[in-house]
Each structure stands twice: as C-alpha cells, then as structure tokens.
Short mmCIF file of C-alpha atoms and ligand atoms in Angstrom, two decimals:
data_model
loop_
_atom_site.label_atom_id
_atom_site.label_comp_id
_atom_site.label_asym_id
_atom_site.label_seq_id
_atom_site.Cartn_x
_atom_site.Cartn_y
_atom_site.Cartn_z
CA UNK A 11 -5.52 38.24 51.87
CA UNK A 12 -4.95 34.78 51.79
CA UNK A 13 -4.81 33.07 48.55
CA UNK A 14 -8.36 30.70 47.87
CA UNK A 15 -8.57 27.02 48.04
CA UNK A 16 -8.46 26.11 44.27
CA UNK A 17 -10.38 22.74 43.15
CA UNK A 18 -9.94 20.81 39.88
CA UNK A 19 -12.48 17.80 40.72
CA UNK A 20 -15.70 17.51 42.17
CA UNK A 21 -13.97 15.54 45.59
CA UNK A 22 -11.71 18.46 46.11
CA UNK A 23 -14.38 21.16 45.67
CA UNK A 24 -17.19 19.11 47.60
CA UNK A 25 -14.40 18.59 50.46
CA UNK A 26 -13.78 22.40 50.59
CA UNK A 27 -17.49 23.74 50.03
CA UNK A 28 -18.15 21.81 53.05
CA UNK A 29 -16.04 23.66 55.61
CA UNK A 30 -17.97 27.10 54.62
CA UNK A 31 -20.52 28.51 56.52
CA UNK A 32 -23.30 30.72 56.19
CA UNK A 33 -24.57 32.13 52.81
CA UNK A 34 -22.25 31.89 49.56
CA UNK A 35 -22.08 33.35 46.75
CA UNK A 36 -20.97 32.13 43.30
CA UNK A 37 -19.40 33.95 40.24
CA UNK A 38 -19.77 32.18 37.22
CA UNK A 39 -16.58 32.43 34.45
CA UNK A 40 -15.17 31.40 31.84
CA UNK A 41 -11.45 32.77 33.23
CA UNK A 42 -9.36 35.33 31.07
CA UNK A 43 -10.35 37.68 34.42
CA UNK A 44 -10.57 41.23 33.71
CA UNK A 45 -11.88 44.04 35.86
CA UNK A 46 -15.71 42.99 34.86
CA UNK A 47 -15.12 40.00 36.79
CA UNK A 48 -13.20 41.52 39.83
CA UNK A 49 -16.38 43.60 40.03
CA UNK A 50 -18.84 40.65 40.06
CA UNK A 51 -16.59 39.18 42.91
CA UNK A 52 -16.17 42.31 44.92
CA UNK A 53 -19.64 42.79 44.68
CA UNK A 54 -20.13 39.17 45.87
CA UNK A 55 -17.14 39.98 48.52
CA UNK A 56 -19.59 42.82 50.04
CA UNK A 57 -22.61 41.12 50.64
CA UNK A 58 -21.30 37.15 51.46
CA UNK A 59 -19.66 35.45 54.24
CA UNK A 60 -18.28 33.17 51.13
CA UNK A 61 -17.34 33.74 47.73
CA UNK A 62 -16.67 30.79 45.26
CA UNK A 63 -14.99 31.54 41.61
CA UNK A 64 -15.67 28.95 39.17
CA UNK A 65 -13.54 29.31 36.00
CA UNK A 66 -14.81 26.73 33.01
CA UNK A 67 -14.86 27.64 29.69
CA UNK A 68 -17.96 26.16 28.72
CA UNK A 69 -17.74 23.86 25.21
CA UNK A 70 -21.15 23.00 25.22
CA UNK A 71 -22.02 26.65 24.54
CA UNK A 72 -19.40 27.74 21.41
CA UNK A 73 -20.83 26.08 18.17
CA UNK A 74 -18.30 24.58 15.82
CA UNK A 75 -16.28 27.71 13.76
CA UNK A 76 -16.92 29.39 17.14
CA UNK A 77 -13.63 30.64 19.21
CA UNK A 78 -13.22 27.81 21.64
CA UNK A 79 -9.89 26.67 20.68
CA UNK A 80 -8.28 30.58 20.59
CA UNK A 81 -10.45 31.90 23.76
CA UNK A 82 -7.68 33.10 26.13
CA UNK A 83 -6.77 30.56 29.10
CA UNK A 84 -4.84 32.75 31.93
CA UNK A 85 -5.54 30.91 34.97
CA UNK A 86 -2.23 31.42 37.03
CA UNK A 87 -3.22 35.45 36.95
CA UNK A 88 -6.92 34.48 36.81
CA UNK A 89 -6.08 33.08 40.57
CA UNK A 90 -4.18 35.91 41.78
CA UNK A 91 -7.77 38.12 40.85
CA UNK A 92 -9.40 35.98 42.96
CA UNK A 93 -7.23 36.17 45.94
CA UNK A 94 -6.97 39.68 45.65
CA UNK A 95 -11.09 40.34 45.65
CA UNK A 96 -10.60 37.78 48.18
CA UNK A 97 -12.27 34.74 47.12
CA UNK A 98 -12.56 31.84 49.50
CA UNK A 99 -12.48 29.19 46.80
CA UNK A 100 -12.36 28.50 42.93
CA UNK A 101 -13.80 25.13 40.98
CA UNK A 102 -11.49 24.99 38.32
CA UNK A 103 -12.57 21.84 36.23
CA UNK A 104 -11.93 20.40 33.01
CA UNK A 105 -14.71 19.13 30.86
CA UNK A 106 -14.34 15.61 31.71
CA UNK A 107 -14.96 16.60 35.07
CA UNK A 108 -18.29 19.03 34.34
CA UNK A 109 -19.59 16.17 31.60
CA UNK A 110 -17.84 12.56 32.79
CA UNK A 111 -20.30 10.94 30.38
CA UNK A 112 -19.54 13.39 27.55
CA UNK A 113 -22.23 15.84 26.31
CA UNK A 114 -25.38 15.54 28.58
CA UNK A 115 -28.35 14.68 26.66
CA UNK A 116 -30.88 15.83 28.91
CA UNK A 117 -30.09 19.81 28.52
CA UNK A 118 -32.10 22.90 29.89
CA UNK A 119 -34.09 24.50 26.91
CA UNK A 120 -34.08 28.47 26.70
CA UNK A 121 -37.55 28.79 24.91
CA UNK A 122 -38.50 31.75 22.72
CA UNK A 123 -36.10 34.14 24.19
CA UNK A 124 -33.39 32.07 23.78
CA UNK A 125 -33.94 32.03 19.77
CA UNK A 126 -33.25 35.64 19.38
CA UNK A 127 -30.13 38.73 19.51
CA UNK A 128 -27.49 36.46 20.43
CA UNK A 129 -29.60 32.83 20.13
CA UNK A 130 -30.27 34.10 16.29
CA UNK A 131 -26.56 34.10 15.86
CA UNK A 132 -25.38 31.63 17.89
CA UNK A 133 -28.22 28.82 17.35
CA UNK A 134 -27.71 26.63 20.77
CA UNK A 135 -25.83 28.96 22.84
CA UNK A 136 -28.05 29.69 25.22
CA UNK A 137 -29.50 25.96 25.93
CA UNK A 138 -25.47 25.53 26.48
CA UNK A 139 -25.24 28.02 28.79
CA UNK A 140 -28.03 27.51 31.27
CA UNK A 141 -27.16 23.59 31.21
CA UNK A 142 -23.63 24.62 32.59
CA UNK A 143 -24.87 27.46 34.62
CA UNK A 144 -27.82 24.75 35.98
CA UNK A 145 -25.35 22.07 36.80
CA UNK A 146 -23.11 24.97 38.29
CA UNK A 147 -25.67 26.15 40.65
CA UNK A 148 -26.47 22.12 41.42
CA UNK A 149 -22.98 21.66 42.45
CA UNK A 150 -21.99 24.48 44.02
CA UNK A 151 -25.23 25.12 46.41
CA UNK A 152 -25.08 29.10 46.43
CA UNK A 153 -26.89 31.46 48.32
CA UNK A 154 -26.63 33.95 45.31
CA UNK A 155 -25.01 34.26 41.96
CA UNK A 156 -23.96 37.58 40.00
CA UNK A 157 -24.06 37.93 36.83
CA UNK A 158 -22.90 41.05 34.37
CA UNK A 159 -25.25 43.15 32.45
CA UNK A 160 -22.59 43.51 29.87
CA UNK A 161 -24.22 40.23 29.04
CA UNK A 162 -28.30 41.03 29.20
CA UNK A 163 -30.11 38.55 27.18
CA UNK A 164 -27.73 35.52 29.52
CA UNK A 165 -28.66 37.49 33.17
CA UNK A 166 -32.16 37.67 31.61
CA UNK A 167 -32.72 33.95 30.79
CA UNK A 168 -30.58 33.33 33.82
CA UNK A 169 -33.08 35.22 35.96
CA UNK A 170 -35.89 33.45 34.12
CA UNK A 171 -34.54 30.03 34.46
CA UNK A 172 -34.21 30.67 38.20
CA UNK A 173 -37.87 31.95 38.17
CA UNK A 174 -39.76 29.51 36.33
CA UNK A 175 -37.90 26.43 37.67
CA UNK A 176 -37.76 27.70 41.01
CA UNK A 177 -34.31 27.67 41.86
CA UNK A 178 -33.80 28.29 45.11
CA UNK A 179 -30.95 31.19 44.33
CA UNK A 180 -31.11 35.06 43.87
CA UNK A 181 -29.62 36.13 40.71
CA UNK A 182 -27.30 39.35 41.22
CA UNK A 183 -27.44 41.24 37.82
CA UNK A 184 -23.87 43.92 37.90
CA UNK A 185 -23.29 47.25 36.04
CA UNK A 186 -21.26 46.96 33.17
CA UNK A 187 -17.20 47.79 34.02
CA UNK A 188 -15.98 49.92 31.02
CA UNK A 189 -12.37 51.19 29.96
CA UNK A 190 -11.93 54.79 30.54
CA UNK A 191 -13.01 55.61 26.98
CA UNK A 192 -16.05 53.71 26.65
CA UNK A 193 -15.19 49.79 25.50
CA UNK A 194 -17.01 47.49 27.50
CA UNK A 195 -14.27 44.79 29.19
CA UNK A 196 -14.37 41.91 27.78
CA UNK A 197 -11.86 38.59 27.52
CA UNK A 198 -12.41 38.68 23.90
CA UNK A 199 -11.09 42.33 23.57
CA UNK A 200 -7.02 40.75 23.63
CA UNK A 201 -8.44 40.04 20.02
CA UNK A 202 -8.60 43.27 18.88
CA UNK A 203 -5.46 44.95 16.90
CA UNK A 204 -4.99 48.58 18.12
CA UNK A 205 -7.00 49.58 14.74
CA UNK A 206 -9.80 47.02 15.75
CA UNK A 207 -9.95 48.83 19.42
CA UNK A 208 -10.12 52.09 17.89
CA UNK A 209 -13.23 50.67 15.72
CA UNK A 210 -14.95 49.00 18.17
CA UNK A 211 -15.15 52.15 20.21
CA UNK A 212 -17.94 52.96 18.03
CA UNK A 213 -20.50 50.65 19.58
CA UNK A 214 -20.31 51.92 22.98
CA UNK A 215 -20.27 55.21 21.17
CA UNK A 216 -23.36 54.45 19.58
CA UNK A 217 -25.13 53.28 22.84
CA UNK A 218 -24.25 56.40 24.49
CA UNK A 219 -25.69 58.28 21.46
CA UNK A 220 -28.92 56.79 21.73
CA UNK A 221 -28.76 57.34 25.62
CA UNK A 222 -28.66 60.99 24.76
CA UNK A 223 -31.76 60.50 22.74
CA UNK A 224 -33.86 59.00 25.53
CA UNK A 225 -36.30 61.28 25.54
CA UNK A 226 -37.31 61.85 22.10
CA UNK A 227 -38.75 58.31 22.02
CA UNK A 228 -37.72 55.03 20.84
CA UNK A 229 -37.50 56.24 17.01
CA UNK A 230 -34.96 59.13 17.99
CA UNK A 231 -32.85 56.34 20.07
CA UNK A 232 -32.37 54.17 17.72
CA UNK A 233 -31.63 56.90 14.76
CA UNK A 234 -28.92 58.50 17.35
CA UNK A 235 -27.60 54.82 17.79
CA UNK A 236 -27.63 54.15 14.08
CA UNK A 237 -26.24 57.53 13.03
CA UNK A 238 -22.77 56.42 14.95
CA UNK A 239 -22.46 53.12 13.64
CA UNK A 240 -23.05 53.94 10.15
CA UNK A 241 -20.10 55.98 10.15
CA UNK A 242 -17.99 53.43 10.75
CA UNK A 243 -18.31 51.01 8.28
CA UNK A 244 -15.49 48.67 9.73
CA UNK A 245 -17.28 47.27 12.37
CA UNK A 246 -20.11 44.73 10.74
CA UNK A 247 -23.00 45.39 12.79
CA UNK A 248 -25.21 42.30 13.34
CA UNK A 249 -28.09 44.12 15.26
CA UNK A 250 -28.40 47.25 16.82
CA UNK A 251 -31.99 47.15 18.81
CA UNK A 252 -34.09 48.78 20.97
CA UNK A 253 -36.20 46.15 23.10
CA UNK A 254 -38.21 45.78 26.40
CA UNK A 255 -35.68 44.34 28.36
CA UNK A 256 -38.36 41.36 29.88
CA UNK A 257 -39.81 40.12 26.30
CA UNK A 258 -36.81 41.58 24.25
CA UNK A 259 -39.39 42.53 21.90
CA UNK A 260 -38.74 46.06 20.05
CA UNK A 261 -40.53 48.83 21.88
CA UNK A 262 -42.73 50.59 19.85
CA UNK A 263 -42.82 54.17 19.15
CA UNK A 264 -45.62 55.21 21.70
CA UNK A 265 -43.54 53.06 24.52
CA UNK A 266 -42.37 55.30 27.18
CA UNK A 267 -39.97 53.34 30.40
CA UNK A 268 -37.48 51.25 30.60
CA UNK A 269 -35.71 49.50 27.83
CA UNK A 270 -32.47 48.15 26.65
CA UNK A 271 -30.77 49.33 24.08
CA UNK A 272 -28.36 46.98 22.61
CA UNK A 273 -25.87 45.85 20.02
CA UNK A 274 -23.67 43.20 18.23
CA UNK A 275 -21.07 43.48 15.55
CA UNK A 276 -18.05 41.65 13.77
CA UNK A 277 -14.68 44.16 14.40
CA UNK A 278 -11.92 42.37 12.41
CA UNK A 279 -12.25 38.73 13.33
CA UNK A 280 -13.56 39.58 16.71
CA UNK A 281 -17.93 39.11 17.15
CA UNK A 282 -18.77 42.03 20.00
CA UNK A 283 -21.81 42.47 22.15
CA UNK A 284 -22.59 45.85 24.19
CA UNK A 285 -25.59 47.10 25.61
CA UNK A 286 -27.63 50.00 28.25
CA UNK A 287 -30.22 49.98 29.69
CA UNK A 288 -32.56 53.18 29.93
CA UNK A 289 -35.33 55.06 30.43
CA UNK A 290 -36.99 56.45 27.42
CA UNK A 291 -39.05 59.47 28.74
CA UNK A 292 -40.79 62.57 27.27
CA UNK A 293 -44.18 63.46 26.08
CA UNK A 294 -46.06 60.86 23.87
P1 AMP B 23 -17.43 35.39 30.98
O1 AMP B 23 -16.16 34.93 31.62
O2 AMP B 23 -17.22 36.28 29.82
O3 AMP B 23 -18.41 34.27 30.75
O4 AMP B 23 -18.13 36.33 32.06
C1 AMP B 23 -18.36 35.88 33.35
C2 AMP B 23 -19.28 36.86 34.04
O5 AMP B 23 -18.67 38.15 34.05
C3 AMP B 23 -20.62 37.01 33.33
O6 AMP B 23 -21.65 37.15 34.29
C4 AMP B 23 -20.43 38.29 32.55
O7 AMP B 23 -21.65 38.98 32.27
C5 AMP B 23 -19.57 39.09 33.51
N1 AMP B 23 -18.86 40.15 32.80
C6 AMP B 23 -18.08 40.02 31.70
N2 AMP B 23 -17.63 41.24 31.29
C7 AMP B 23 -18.16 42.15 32.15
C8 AMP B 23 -18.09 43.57 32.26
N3 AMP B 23 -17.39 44.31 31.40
N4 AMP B 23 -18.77 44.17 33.27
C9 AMP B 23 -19.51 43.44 34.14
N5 AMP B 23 -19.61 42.08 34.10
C10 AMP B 23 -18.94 41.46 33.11
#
C-alpha cells in the first residue's frame, strides 16, 4: 500500500484532488484514529475508486470548558491508519486554513433537532458541526461521505442537511465498531482510568439490556436500560432515551418499529455517548 498524499493547505489538497478520477469518497475526522474510523475508511475503500481522510479537529464545535485543548492529537499514527485502509489522500489543515477570516459568521443552523440529546448539552454543537462538515463537503467535492452511527443524532442532521439543502452527496451511515467487551471506540476513551473503563462498560451494558427487551414495548426497554445504569451510580447519566430515530421524539408506549435507543453520561471527567438502534416488536 502506498502511503496517501497528505495536504495541510487548500493549494496542496486542490492540486492533489485534481489528479483523482471517478467517484470519491470522504471520511470526515477529527484524528486520534481508532478502529471506528479504519472501518468508515475501509468501508469507503470497498465501494470508491478514491478515498480522502480529512483530519480537523473542529473548534467551532467544542464550547468553552469543553475538551478542545486536551482532545488527543496523534497524527503521525493517524497517517499510518490511513495508508494502511489505503487512503489516497488526507486534508490535514489547521484552523487558519478551514476559517482564514476567523469564525465564519454566516453558519449552517441545525433547527429543532439540533436543540436536543446532545444540542441540550452542548448548546451550538451541532450548528458547529454541519458548518465544518458543509464547508468540508464544499471543498472536497465527494461522491459520498460515511459517517458512524456511534454518533446518531450528527449522521441524522448530517443526512438531513444533505436532504433539505440538496447536497449533491450520499451520506454513508456505519455500524458502530465496539471493543470485545462492549465499549463503543471512541478517541475520548484514552480518558478513561482503568476504574473509569470498567464503569463506563455499563452504558453499552445498558443498551444491550434494553435490546433484550425489544419486544415487550418501549416501557420494558427503557426499564431494562435503566435497571443497568442505576446500578452503577459512578457513571452520571445525562439521558438515557428511547426515540424515533427520524424526529428523535420518545416513542410512545403503543409504538411498535424501529427506534433508537440511546445514552449519555459523565464517567470520571470523561462526557460519553452510546447508542442502538432496534426494532421494538410484539403484540400491542
Ligand atoms: P470523530 O473523529 O470522533 O469526529 O469521528 C469521525 C467519524 O468516525 C464520525 O463519523 C464518527 O461517527 C465515526 N466514529 C467514531 N467512533 C466510531 C465507532 N466506534 N464506530 C463507528 N464509527 C465511529
């Protein structure tokens, strides 16, 4: 595998983007690659003549007290990832380089479902997000772009972004890549202590829980989900919900399909999100 062409300004990645041909795809980071990513860009790998990286760690989407300054940077092993998935090329930039006239004041809005889960607790975030991700797609000129479900409510508003401004890209949504025991990868999890890794164990727990529930109805989900995280009373949930996974309204208890059950909470100094989707069956 040879080893990507790696761009740090907009000349050097324009220069390079032009020599590809025939459909690309993109996969969006923020770098401290794990195995979630690898799958985004083997996924990208299988069905792509060209895949293009972009590692930026996003300021305009942490709010202030937020873990910008401490999120991991790892971009000498982030690049070896990407040439072994085989990446053609990586946009590397700096912020100066994403926002040359500082913070852009003309910003994609996120609407209603933007305000809720994660926009409830990180007012902003989202409006952050799909700016970048919109001035990503603008620059980069993809065929498609993957996204993980271990992030729902961003693929979602990604996919809905795409949709009502009529983006000419597909959205890819990915699986969720797990550890062997459950814990969803993540670049925040090098913040956990071995005691906060044991801990947060209990959220994917508690998703698989309500899983189990699925066809008892929405009520018996989200007591099976709730049952596991009360008994650990270390990790400070912030929401645990069950919620159509279009509107990411709660399901009511007559609803019977698909829905997403998810959850956030505070292990140690470390804010977690985890979620599955499912069908919730049964009689009504
Ligand atoms: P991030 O660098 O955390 O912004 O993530 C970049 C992309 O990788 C996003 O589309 C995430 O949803 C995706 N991603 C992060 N963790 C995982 C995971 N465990 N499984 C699948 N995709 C993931």
């Amino acid at each position: 595998m040879s080893a990507p062409v790696v761009a740090h300004t907009r000349a050097e990645f324009a220069d390079a983007r032009a020599k590809l041909d025939g459909s690309v795809a993109v996969v969006m980071t923020m770098g401290a690659l794990h195995e979630g990513h690898a799958t985004l860009i083997r996924e990208a790998r299988a069905a792509n003549d060209n895949v293009i990286v972009t590692i930026f760690l996003n300021p305009l989407q942490f709010a202030a007290g937020e873990d910008l300054s401490r999120y991991p940077r790892t971009l000498t092993s982030d690049l070896e990832i990407c040439e072994r998935e085989g990446a053609d090329l990586v946009f590397a930039p700096s912020p100066d380089v994403v926002y040359p006239d500082g913070e852009p004041g003309v910003r994609i809005s996120a609407g209603p479902l933007g305000t809720v889960l994660e926009g409830a607790s990180r007012p902003g975030h989202f409006d952050g997000m799909l700016t970048v991700v919109n001035k990503l797609l603008n620059i980069v000129g993809p065929t498609r772009a993957y996204y993980g479900q271990k992030d729902a409510q961003q693929l979602l508003l990604i996919k809905r972004m795409a949709r009502d401004l009529d983006m000419p890209v597909e959205i890819v949504g990915v699986p969720t890549v797990r550890e062997h025991d459950g814990l969803a990868l993540s670049s925040r999890n090098v913040y956990l202590s071995e005691h906060d890794r044991e801990v947060a164990l209990c959220l994917s727990k508690a998703l698989k829980a309500g899983e189990a529930a699925r066809n008892s109805g929405p009520a018996a989900v989200r007591r099976a989900a709730r049952e596991v995280l009360v008994h650990e009373p270390l990790a400070l949930v912030d929401y645990l919900v069950l919620v159509d996974p279009v509107t990411l309204e709660q399901v009511p208890e007559y609803f019977r399909g698909e829905a997403l059950l998810a959850v956030a909470a505070k292990v140690g100094t470390t804010r977690l999100i985890d979620n599955i989707p499912l069908v919730i069956g049964g009689d009504r």
